[in-house]
Coordinates of C-alpha atoms (C1' of nucleotides) in Angstrom, one line a residue:
Chain A
X1 CA 128.5 104.7 110.8
X2 CA 128.0 105.1 107.2
X3 CA 125.9 101.7 106.3
X4 CA 122.8 103.7 105.8
X5 CA 124.2 106.2 104.2
X6 CA 126.4 104.1 101.7
X7 CA 122.7 102.1 101.1
X8 CA 121.1 105.3 100.1
X9 CA 123.8 106.0 97.4
X10 CA 123.4 102.4 96.1
X11 CA 119.9 102.9 95.9
X12 CA 119.9 106.1 94.4
X13 CA 122.6 105.0 91.5
X14 CA 120.5 102.2 90.8
X15 CA 117.2 104.0 90.3
X16 CA 119.4 106.4 87.7
X17 CA 121.0 103.6 85.9
X18 CA 117.4 101.9 85.5
X19 CA 116.6 105.0 83.9
X20 CA 119.5 104.9 81.7
X21 CA 118.2 101.6 80.6
X22 CA 120.9 99.8 82.2
X23 CA 120.1 96.0 83.0
X24 CA 120.9 93.7 86.1
X25 CA 123.4 96.3 87.4
X26 CA 120.6 98.1 89.3
X27 CA 119.3 94.8 90.7
X28 CA 122.6 94.0 91.8
X29 CA 123.3 97.5 93.7
X30 CA 119.7 97.2 95.4
X31 CA 120.8 93.7 96.7
X32 CA 124.0 94.8 98.2
X33 CA 122.1 97.9 99.5
X34 CA 119.5 95.9 101.5
X35 CA 122.5 93.7 102.7
X36 CA 124.6 96.5 103.9
X37 CA 121.5 98.2 105.4
X38 CA 120.8 95.2 107.6
X39 CA 124.2 94.5 108.6
X40 CA 124.9 94.2 112.3
X41 CA 128.3 95.8 111.9
X42 CA 129.5 99.3 110.5
X43 CA 131.4 98.8 107.2
X44 CA 134.0 101.3 108.6
X45 CA 134.9 98.8 111.4
X46 CA 134.8 96.0 109.0
X47 CA 136.9 97.9 106.7
X48 CA 139.4 99.0 109.7
X49 CA 139.4 95.8 111.5
X50 CA 139.4 92.9 108.9
X51 CA 140.0 94.7 105.3
X52 CA 138.7 94.9 101.9
X53 CA 138.2 91.1 102.0
X54 CA 136.0 91.0 104.6
X55 CA 133.4 93.5 103.2
X56 CA 133.4 90.9 100.1
X57 CA 132.0 88.6 102.6
X58 CA 128.6 90.7 102.7
X59 CA 126.4 88.8 100.5
X60 CA 125.9 90.7 97.3
X61 CA 129.3 92.9 97.6
X62 CA 132.2 92.0 95.2
X63 CA 134.9 93.7 94.0
X64 CA 133.3 96.5 92.3
X65 CA 131.0 97.7 95.3
X66 CA 133.6 96.8 98.0
X67 CA 136.2 99.4 96.1
X68 CA 133.0 102.0 96.4
X69 CA 132.7 101.4 100.1
X70 CA 136.2 102.1 100.4
X71 CA 136.2 105.2 98.2
X72 CA 133.0 106.5 100.1
X73 CA 134.5 105.8 103.5
X74 CA 137.8 107.5 102.5
X75 CA 136.2 110.6 100.8
X76 CA 132.7 110.7 101.5
X77 CA 131.8 110.1 97.8
X78 CA 132.1 107.8 95.0
X79 CA 133.1 109.2 91.6
X80 CA 131.2 106.8 89.9
X81 CA 128.2 107.7 91.4
X82 CA 128.5 111.4 91.0
X83 CA 129.0 110.7 87.2
X84 CA 125.7 108.8 86.9
X85 CA 123.7 111.7 88.6
X86 CA 125.6 114.2 86.5
X87 CA 124.4 112.5 83.4
X88 CA 120.7 113.0 84.5
X89 CA 118.4 115.8 85.5
X90 CA 118.5 116.3 89.3
X91 CA 114.7 115.9 90.0
X92 CA 114.6 112.9 87.7
X93 CA 114.9 110.3 90.8
X94 CA 111.4 111.6 92.5
X95 CA 109.4 110.7 89.2
X96 CA 110.1 107.1 90.2
X97 CA 108.7 107.6 93.7
X98 CA 105.5 107.8 91.9
X99 CA 102.8 104.9 92.3
X100 CA 102.5 103.4 88.8
X101 CA 105.6 105.1 87.2
X102 CA 108.8 103.1 86.4
X103 CA 112.1 103.7 84.6
X104 CA 110.7 103.0 81.3
X105 CA 107.9 105.5 81.1
X106 CA 110.2 107.9 83.2
X107 CA 112.9 107.7 80.5
X108 CA 110.3 108.4 77.8
X109 CA 109.1 111.2 79.8
X110 CA 112.3 112.8 79.8
X111 CA 113.2 112.1 76.3
X112 CA 109.8 113.3 74.5
X113 CA 108.3 115.7 76.8
X114 CA 111.7 116.8 78.7
X115 CA 110.2 116.0 82.2
X116 CA 113.0 116.5 84.6
X117 CA 111.2 116.2 87.8
X118 CA 107.6 116.4 89.7
X119 CA 107.3 119.9 89.0
X120 CA 107.7 119.4 85.2
X121 CA 105.3 116.6 85.0
X122 CA 102.6 118.5 86.5
X123 CA 103.0 121.0 83.9
X124 CA 103.2 118.5 81.4
X125 CA 99.9 117.0 82.7
X126 CA 98.1 120.1 83.1
X127 CA 99.0 121.0 79.3
X128 CA 97.3 117.3 78.3
X129 CA 100.6 116.5 76.5
X130 CA 100.8 113.2 77.9
X131 CA 98.1 111.6 76.1
X132 CA 99.9 112.2 72.7
X133 CA 102.7 109.7 73.7
X134 CA 102.8 106.3 72.9
X135 CA 101.9 104.2 75.6
X136 CA 100.0 106.9 77.6
X137 CA 96.1 107.5 77.4
X138 CA 93.7 109.5 79.2
X139 CA 93.8 106.7 82.2
X140 CA 97.4 106.8 82.5
X141 CA 96.9 110.7 82.9
X142 CA 94.4 110.5 85.4
X143 CA 96.7 107.8 87.6
X144 CA 99.4 110.1 87.4
X145 CA 97.6 113.1 88.7
X146 CA 96.3 110.7 91.8
X147 CA 99.8 109.4 92.4
X148 CA 101.2 113.0 92.2
X149 CA 98.6 114.2 95.0
X150 CA 99.1 111.2 97.1
X151 CA 103.1 111.6 96.7
X152 CA 102.4 115.5 98.1
X153 CA 100.8 114.3 101.0
X154 CA 103.8 112.5 102.0
X155 CA 104.3 108.9 102.6
X156 CA 105.8 107.6 105.5
X157 CA 105.8 103.9 106.4
X158 CA 103.1 103.1 108.9
X159 CA 104.2 101.9 112.5
X160 CA 103.4 98.0 113.3
X161 CA 101.5 99.2 116.2
X162 CA 98.8 100.8 114.0
X163 CA 98.8 98.5 111.1
X164 CA 98.5 95.3 113.2
X165 CA 95.0 96.2 114.5
X166 CA 94.0 97.6 111.1
X167 CA 94.7 94.5 109.5
X168 CA 93.0 92.3 112.6
X169 CA 90.0 94.5 112.0
X170 CA 89.8 93.7 108.2
X171 CA 90.2 90.0 108.9
X172 CA 87.4 90.0 111.1
X173 CA 85.4 92.0 108.6
X174 CA 86.2 89.7 106.0
X175 CA 85.8 86.1 107.8
X176 CA 82.0 85.6 107.0
X177 CA 83.2 85.5 103.3
X178 CA 86.2 82.8 103.4
X179 CA 87.4 79.5 104.9
X180 CA 91.0 80.9 105.7
X181 CA 92.3 84.3 106.1
X182 CA 96.0 85.3 107.1
X183 CA 97.7 88.6 107.2
X184 CA 101.4 87.8 105.3
X185 CA 104.1 90.3 104.3
X186 CA 106.3 92.5 106.7
X187 CA 103.3 92.6 109.1
X188 CA 103.2 88.8 109.6
X189 CA 107.3 89.1 110.1
X190 CA 106.4 91.8 112.7
X191 CA 108.9 94.4 111.1
X192 CA 108.6 97.5 112.6
X193 CA 107.1 99.7 110.0
X194 CA 104.8 98.2 107.2
X195 CA 104.7 99.7 103.7
X196 CA 101.6 98.0 102.8
X197 CA 99.4 95.1 104.4
X198 CA 99.2 91.7 102.4
X199 CA 95.7 89.8 103.0
X200 CA 95.5 85.9 101.8
X201 CA 92.1 84.1 101.7
X202 CA 90.9 80.9 100.7
X203 CA 87.0 80.9 99.6
X204 CA 84.8 78.8 97.6
X205 CA 83.4 81.9 96.2
X206 CA 86.6 84.4 95.2
X207 CA 84.3 87.2 94.1
X208 CA 82.3 87.4 97.2
X209 CA 85.6 88.1 99.3
X210 CA 86.6 90.6 96.6
X211 CA 83.4 92.2 96.5
X212 CA 83.3 92.4 100.4
X213 CA 86.9 93.9 100.3
X214 CA 86.5 97.0 98.1
X215 CA 83.3 97.7 100.3
X216 CA 85.2 97.8 103.4
X217 CA 84.0 101.2 105.0
X218 CA 87.9 102.2 105.4
X219 CA 88.6 102.0 101.5
X220 CA 89.2 105.2 100.3
X221 CA 90.1 104.1 96.7
X222 CA 90.1 101.1 94.7
X223 CA 93.5 100.6 92.9
X224 CA 93.2 97.0 91.3
X225 CA 90.1 94.8 91.2
X226 CA 90.5 91.5 89.7
X227 CA 89.6 87.5 90.2
X228 CA 92.2 86.5 92.3
X229 CA 94.1 89.9 93.3
X230 CA 92.5 93.4 94.3
X231 CA 94.2 96.4 96.0
X232 CA 92.7 99.3 97.8
X233 CA 93.9 102.4 99.5
X234 CA 92.7 102.7 103.2
X235 CA 91.8 106.1 104.5
X236 CA 94.5 105.8 106.9
X237 CA 96.8 105.9 104.1
X238 CA 98.0 102.5 103.7
X239 CA 97.6 100.1 100.7
X240 CA 96.0 96.9 101.2
X241 CA 96.2 93.9 98.9
X242 CA 93.8 90.6 98.7
X243 CA 94.8 87.5 97.0
X244 CA 92.3 84.6 97.0
X245 CA 94.3 81.4 96.8
X246 CA 92.9 77.8 96.2
X247 CA 93.4 75.3 99.3
X248 CA 96.4 73.2 97.2
X249 CA 98.4 75.9 97.3
X250 CA 97.5 78.1 100.3
X251 CA 100.6 77.3 102.3
X252 CA 102.9 77.9 99.4
X253 CA 101.3 81.2 99.0
X254 CA 101.4 82.0 102.6
X255 CA 105.0 81.2 102.5
X256 CA 105.8 83.3 99.4
X257 CA 103.9 86.6 100.5
X258 CA 105.1 86.6 104.0
X259 CA 108.8 86.8 102.6
X260 CA 110.9 88.5 103.2
X261 CA 112.2 88.8 99.6
X262 CA 115.7 88.0 100.6
X263 CA 114.2 84.9 102.4
X264 CA 112.5 83.8 99.5
X265 CA 115.2 84.4 97.0
X266 CA 117.6 82.0 99.3
X267 CA 115.0 79.3 99.9
X268 CA 114.2 79.3 96.0
X269 CA 118.0 78.9 95.2
X270 CA 118.1 75.9 97.5
X271 CA 115.1 74.6 95.9
X272 CA 116.7 75.1 92.4
X273 CA 119.6 73.4 93.6
X274 CA 117.8 70.2 94.5
X275 CA 116.1 70.6 90.9
X276 CA 112.9 71.6 92.2
X277 CA 111.0 74.9 91.7
X278 CA 109.6 76.8 94.4
X279 CA 106.7 79.5 93.6
X280 CA 103.3 80.8 95.3
X281 CA 101.6 77.8 93.8
X282 CA 103.5 75.3 95.7
X283 CA 107.0 73.3 95.5
X284 CA 107.3 71.4 92.2
X285 CA 109.6 68.7 90.7
X286 CA 108.7 69.1 86.9
X287 CA 105.1 69.4 86.8
X288 CA 104.3 67.5 89.9
X289 CA 103.5 69.2 92.8
X290 CA 105.4 68.3 95.8
X291 CA 104.0 70.8 98.4
X292 CA 101.5 73.6 98.7
X293 CA 98.9 72.9 100.9
X294 CA 100.7 74.0 104.4
X295 CA 103.7 76.1 104.8
X296 CA 105.2 73.4 107.1
X297 CA 105.1 70.9 104.1
X298 CA 106.9 73.3 102.1
X299 CA 109.6 73.6 104.5
X300 CA 109.7 70.0 105.5
X301 CA 110.2 69.2 101.7
X302 CA 113.1 71.2 101.4
X303 CA 114.8 70.1 104.7
X304 CA 113.9 72.7 107.3
X305 CA 111.5 73.1 110.1
X306 CA 108.8 75.7 109.9
X307 CA 110.9 78.7 110.2
X308 CA 109.1 81.1 112.5
X309 CA 107.9 84.1 110.0
X310 CA 109.9 87.0 112.3
X311 CA 113.2 85.0 111.4
X312 CA 112.7 85.0 107.5
X313 CA 115.2 87.7 106.7
X314 CA 118.0 85.8 105.3
X315 CA 120.1 86.5 108.3
X316 CA 121.1 82.7 108.6
X317 CA 117.8 81.3 109.4
X318 CA 118.4 78.8 106.5
X319 CA 122.1 78.0 107.3
X320 CA 120.8 74.5 108.1
X321 CA 121.1 74.5 112.0
X322 CA 118.4 73.8 114.1
X323 CA 116.6 77.6 114.6
X324 CA 116.5 78.5 118.2
X325 CA 113.1 78.1 120.2
X326 CA 112.0 81.7 120.1
X327 CA 110.3 83.6 123.3
X328 CA 106.6 83.5 122.8
X329 CA 104.2 85.7 124.3
X330 CA 102.5 83.3 126.7
X331 CA 106.3 83.3 128.2
X332 CA 105.8 86.4 129.8
X333 CA 105.7 86.6 133.4
X334 CA 105.8 90.2 134.1
X335 CA 106.3 93.7 133.0
X336 CA 109.1 95.6 134.2
X337 CA 108.7 99.1 132.8
X338 CA 105.3 101.0 133.6
X339 CA 104.1 104.4 134.6
X340 CA 101.3 105.2 136.7
X341 CA 99.1 108.4 137.6
X342 CA 102.1 109.4 140.0
X343 CA 104.2 110.6 137.0
X344 CA 102.7 110.9 133.7
X345 CA 100.8 107.7 133.1
X346 CA 96.6 108.1 132.9
X347 CA 95.8 104.8 135.0
X348 CA 96.1 104.7 138.6
X349 CA 98.2 101.9 140.5
X350 CA 95.3 99.8 141.3
X351 CA 94.3 100.0 137.4
X352 CA 97.6 99.0 136.1
X353 CA 97.9 96.1 138.8
X354 CA 94.6 94.7 137.6
X355 CA 95.4 94.9 133.9
X356 CA 98.4 93.0 134.6
X357 CA 97.0 90.4 136.6
X358 CA 94.3 89.8 133.8
X359 CA 97.3 89.0 131.6
X360 CA 98.4 86.4 133.8
X361 CA 101.1 88.3 134.9
X362 CA 103.0 87.2 138.4
X363 CA 104.4 90.9 138.9
X364 CA 104.8 94.3 137.5
X365 CA 107.3 96.9 138.0
X366 CA 105.9 100.3 138.7
X367 CA 108.7 102.7 137.5
X368 CA 107.4 106.2 137.3
X369 CA 109.8 109.0 136.6
X370 CA 112.5 110.2 138.5
X371 CA 112.8 113.7 140.2
X372 CA 114.7 115.6 137.1
X373 CA 111.6 115.1 134.8
X374 CA 109.4 117.7 135.8
X375 CA 107.5 117.6 132.5
X376 CA 106.5 114.2 133.2
X377 CA 105.9 115.2 136.9
X378 CA 109.0 113.0 138.0
X379 CA 108.9 111.8 141.6
X380 CA 110.3 113.3 144.6
X381 CA 111.8 111.3 147.4
X382 CA 108.9 112.1 149.5
X383 CA 106.2 111.1 146.7
X384 CA 108.1 108.0 145.9
X385 CA 107.5 106.9 149.6
X386 CA 104.1 107.8 149.6
X387 CA 103.9 105.5 146.2
X388 CA 105.4 102.6 148.0
X389 CA 102.6 102.6 150.6
X390 CA 100.2 102.4 147.9
X391 CA 101.9 99.6 146.0
X392 CA 101.7 97.6 149.1
X393 CA 98.1 98.2 149.7
X394 CA 97.1 97.7 146.0
X395 CA 99.6 94.4 146.0
X396 CA 97.6 92.8 148.8
X397 CA 94.2 93.9 147.3
X398 CA 94.8 92.5 143.7
X399 CA 97.1 89.7 144.6
X400 CA 100.0 90.4 142.1
X401 CA 103.5 91.5 143.3
X402 CA 104.2 95.0 142.4
X403 CA 107.9 95.9 142.6
X404 CA 109.2 99.3 143.9
X405 CA 110.8 100.7 140.9
X406 CA 111.7 103.8 138.9
X407 CA 112.5 105.1 135.5
X408 CA 115.5 107.4 136.6
X409 CA 116.9 109.3 134.0
X410 CA 120.6 109.3 133.2
X411 CA 122.2 112.8 133.7
X412 CA 124.7 114.1 131.3
X413 CA 127.5 113.3 133.5
X414 CA 126.1 109.6 133.5
X415 CA 125.2 109.9 137.0
X416 CA 121.4 108.4 138.1
X417 CA 118.9 111.1 139.4
X418 CA 118.4 109.8 142.6
X419 CA 121.0 110.0 145.7
X420 CA 122.3 106.5 147.0
X421 CA 120.0 106.4 150.2
X422 CA 116.9 106.3 147.5
X423 CA 118.3 104.1 145.1
X424 CA 119.3 101.1 147.4
X425 CA 115.5 101.3 148.3
X426 CA 114.2 100.5 144.8
X427 CA 113.9 97.0 143.9
X428 CA 114.4 97.6 140.3
X429 CA 115.6 100.3 138.0
X430 CA 115.0 101.3 134.4
X431 CA 117.7 104.0 133.4
X432 CA 117.2 106.0 130.3
X433 CA 118.2 109.1 128.7
X434 CA 115.9 111.6 128.2
X435 CA 117.6 114.9 127.5
X436 CA 120.8 116.1 126.1
X437 CA 120.5 113.9 122.8
X438 CA 122.7 115.7 120.9
X439 CA 125.8 115.1 122.4
X440 CA 128.8 113.9 120.4
X441 CA 129.4 110.0 120.0
X442 CA 132.1 109.7 121.9
X443 CA 130.7 111.8 124.9
X444 CA 127.4 109.9 124.5
X445 CA 129.1 106.4 124.6
X446 CA 130.7 107.6 127.8
X447 CA 127.7 108.9 129.3
X448 CA 126.0 105.3 128.9
X449 CA 128.7 103.3 130.1
X450 CA 129.2 105.2 133.2
X451 CA 125.5 104.6 133.8
X452 CA 125.7 101.0 133.5
X453 CA 128.7 100.9 135.9
X454 CA 126.6 102.3 138.8
X455 CA 125.7 99.2 140.7
X456 CA 122.3 100.8 141.4
X457 CA 121.5 100.6 137.3
X458 CA 119.6 97.6 136.5
X459 CA 118.1 97.9 133.2
X460 CA 119.1 100.3 130.4
X461 CA 115.9 102.0 129.1
X462 CA 115.0 102.2 125.5
X463 CA 118.8 102.2 124.7
X464 CA 118.9 104.2 121.5
X465 CA 116.2 106.9 122.1
X466 CA 114.8 106.6 118.9
X467 CA 111.3 107.4 117.7
X468 CA 110.2 105.7 114.8
X469 CA 109.4 108.2 111.8
X470 CA 109.9 111.0 114.3
X471 CA 113.4 110.9 116.0
X472 CA 116.7 109.5 115.0
X473 CA 118.7 107.5 117.4
X474 CA 121.6 109.3 119.4
X475 CA 124.9 108.9 118.3
X476 CA 126.4 106.0 120.4
X477 CA 128.8 103.2 120.1
X478 CA 126.2 100.5 120.6
X479 CA 128.7 97.5 120.1
X480 CA 130.6 99.0 123.2
X481 CA 127.2 99.5 125.2
X482 CA 126.1 95.7 124.5
X483 CA 129.7 94.6 125.6
X484 CA 129.6 96.8 128.9
X485 CA 126.0 95.6 129.7
X486 CA 127.2 91.9 129.4
X487 CA 130.4 92.7 131.3
X488 CA 128.3 94.2 134.1
X489 CA 125.7 91.9 134.0
X490 CA 123.3 94.7 133.3
X491 CA 119.7 94.0 131.4
X492 CA 118.9 95.5 127.9
X493 CA 115.5 96.8 127.6
X494 CA 113.5 96.1 124.6
X495 CA 110.8 98.8 124.7
X496 CA 107.9 97.5 122.9
X497 CA 106.1 100.9 122.8
X498 CA 105.2 101.0 119.1
X499 CA 106.9 104.3 118.7
X500 CA 109.9 103.3 120.0
X501 CA 110.6 99.3 119.5
X502 CA 114.1 100.0 121.1
X503 CA 116.3 98.1 120.9
X504 CA 115.6 97.2 117.5
X505 CA 115.5 93.7 116.0
X506 CA 119.2 93.9 114.6
X507 CA 120.6 95.6 117.8
X508 CA 118.9 92.7 119.8
X509 CA 120.4 90.3 117.6
X510 CA 123.8 91.7 117.9
X511 CA 123.5 91.8 121.7
X512 CA 122.5 88.5 122.1
X513 CA 125.4 87.3 120.2
X514 CA 127.6 88.8 122.8
X515 CA 125.4 87.0 125.8
X516 CA 123.1 89.7 126.7
X517 CA 120.2 89.3 128.4
X518 CA 116.8 91.5 127.9
X519 CA 113.8 93.0 129.4
X520 CA 110.9 92.8 127.1
X521 CA 108.6 95.8 128.4
X522 CA 105.9 98.1 127.4
X523 CA 106.8 101.3 129.1
X524 CA 103.0 101.4 129.5
X525 CA 101.6 105.0 130.2
X526 CA 98.0 103.4 130.3
X527 CA 96.6 100.1 131.4
X528 CA 95.9 99.2 127.8
X529 CA 99.3 99.6 126.9
X530 CA 100.2 96.5 128.8
X531 CA 99.1 94.9 125.4
X532 CA 102.2 96.5 123.6
X533 CA 104.1 93.3 125.0
X534 CA 103.2 91.7 121.8
X535 CA 105.1 94.1 119.5
X536 CA 108.6 93.8 122.2
X537 CA 107.9 89.9 121.8
X538 CA 107.6 90.4 118.0
X539 CA 111.0 92.3 117.9
X540 CA 112.3 89.9 120.3
X541 CA 111.8 87.1 118.0
X542 CA 113.3 89.2 115.0
X543 CA 116.3 89.1 117.1
X544 CA 116.4 85.5 117.8
X545 CA 115.8 85.7 121.4
X546 CA 114.7 82.7 123.2
X547 CA 112.9 82.5 126.5
X548 CA 116.2 82.0 128.3
X549 CA 117.6 85.3 127.1
X550 CA 114.6 87.4 128.8
X551 CA 114.6 88.0 132.4
X552 CA 111.0 88.7 132.6
X553 CA 110.2 85.4 131.2
X554 CA 111.2 84.1 134.6
X555 CA 109.1 83.2 137.5
X556 CA 109.5 85.7 140.6
X557 CA 112.0 83.5 142.5
X558 CA 114.3 83.1 139.3
X559 CA 113.8 87.1 139.0
X560 CA 115.2 87.7 142.5
X561 CA 118.8 86.1 141.3
X562 CA 118.5 89.0 138.7
X563 CA 117.6 91.9 140.8
X564 CA 119.4 91.3 144.2
X565 CA 117.7 94.2 145.8
X566 CA 114.3 92.6 145.3
X567 CA 112.6 91.8 148.6
X568 CA 110.8 88.4 149.3
Chain B
dG1 C1' 127.7 93.6 89.2
dC2 C1' 127.2 89.2 91.6
dC3 C1' 127.6 84.3 91.9
dG4 C1' 128.8 79.1 90.9
dT5 C1' 128.1 70.4 92.7
dT6 C1' 124.4 73.1 86.5
dT7 C1' 128.4 77.6 85.3
dT8 C1' 134.5 81.7 85.7
dC9 C1' 130.0 82.8 81.2
dG10 C1' 125.7 83.6 81.2
dG11 C1' 121.7 83.7 84.2
dC12 C1' 120.0 87.0 87.6
dC13 C1' 111.6 85.2 90.1
dC14 C1' 107.9 85.5 87.9
dG15 C1' 102.9 85.9 87.7
dA16 C1' 98.5 89.1 88.1
dC17 C1' 96.8 93.4 86.8
dT18 C1' 96.4 97.7 84.0
dG19 C1' 96.0 100.4 80.0
dT20 C1' 96.7 100.5 75.7
dT21 C1' 96.7 98.0 72.4
dT22 C1' 94.5 94.0 68.5
dT23 C1' 98.8 90.4 71.3
dC24 C1' 101.5 93.2 74.7
dA25 C1' 104.7 96.2 77.6
dG26 C1' 105.1 98.1 81.8
dT27 C1' 104.8 97.9 86.9
dC28 C1' 104.4 95.7 91.2
dG29 C1' 105.0 92.9 94.9

DNA sequence: GCCGTTTTCGGCCCGACTGTTTTCAGTCG
């Protein structure tokens, strides 16, 4: 533990130093913070097991930051950061969270108007003091007022599951005005949450796309409106940037705006080493354009195959080895986690079966809640048997294999919420934690390990229990959980429900390295939710999973070897 | 503060847009 906390300290220190006019160091801090944040291993483990030298293996971490990490892990604080904090008013960092206000202007506000935080800024705005400052005018006052308002409304990152449909709607709307349209950025990389939506267009009449864009019915405010770039804020609270790109640079621009920033920095460094220059306009040797029309061409000229967008995180995808053949949505043969009206779902068994069938699936596991989940109308033994009759009936009618399954709660002591005589009749079980989230880490870890050791546990459901933007994962030693799962040949779920995406991409990556197998599921509570599979696949691809890592990419025959209680 | 077949010192992405200012600084992505 501690990676996120330490990264947060680095970010804070970077902001404050920038306010003080310190050059470069803030960038270095942020770079290190990003690396530490996305690390699979805990910095405390690294220090304990391998020592300080190993900390410096983290990209962007050198002697200085390594010693700060050591101090932080030892004492929970970093003296140097404390000093920086003390040298500035406590509320000053908040100012930088405002749209359009950066370190230079914030420093000026502090120096000339003694603005020490958001409250001060509000007062200064009210008194009309800002326009007297050099570099400020009426317009900047107005913008700050709006930024302040927006900030107060609270701004969380939007879930992938909300942003993607929104972007698709906008693309459909813009299609008549452009020859080519793509969304780029974190959305294209299928990151679990999205800061803003980036859209690229190629058009013979750029002004036409721009006019249409700012007239999109969901637009609340136009933030910028130029010849090649415009930005709007949608009513849903997310910013959308649109850029119009000429055909000859379209691929380079798509590459550039897809990111990630870290991936691009690494790729540009590789280009630079070869005496080339990569920008959103193309790959250049001197003035000569070598590539730009397509992404593939850009990567090829740099000696790489087309790297899937989901892998572009500078996690080793540019190391030169051939990237793995990532799992695709069309590889999926079934879904192993779905609820029906028997428990807390809103679609009947038959509706679920029909929806699964229409996706071309061979099978669907019906996994309603176990008896203890009263709120979710968990199934008693009798109701479960009733359900099995229904499954047999629908199975014949619809022509899709319905597995007798259950999502079984893992109780506080690690036992499963059905007696053995029931468990052995279930073809597949998803075992999940639904209560007792606040256990100490050691106890929680033991609880999960005990469940994994149960011979009737097949799949560990939403393994960390997190809800994006709402609930932190429970404390558990996930590395040990993954090791045990591999040892006991248990399957890890990658739950594609937009609020869960659990396992996360980083966890999937770590577990895959240990040789784990995965179930990409939707945790559907309605027939339409079966469509969440694309989010599960997106996270799986971010975790470098191949078709071979995913059990429900297997045909029925292969699946039987994974789940021995499955009937013929 | 980090990093290195350009460098152990001197770089560190760079272009679009905005607002305020008559040629540019600040912010953002």
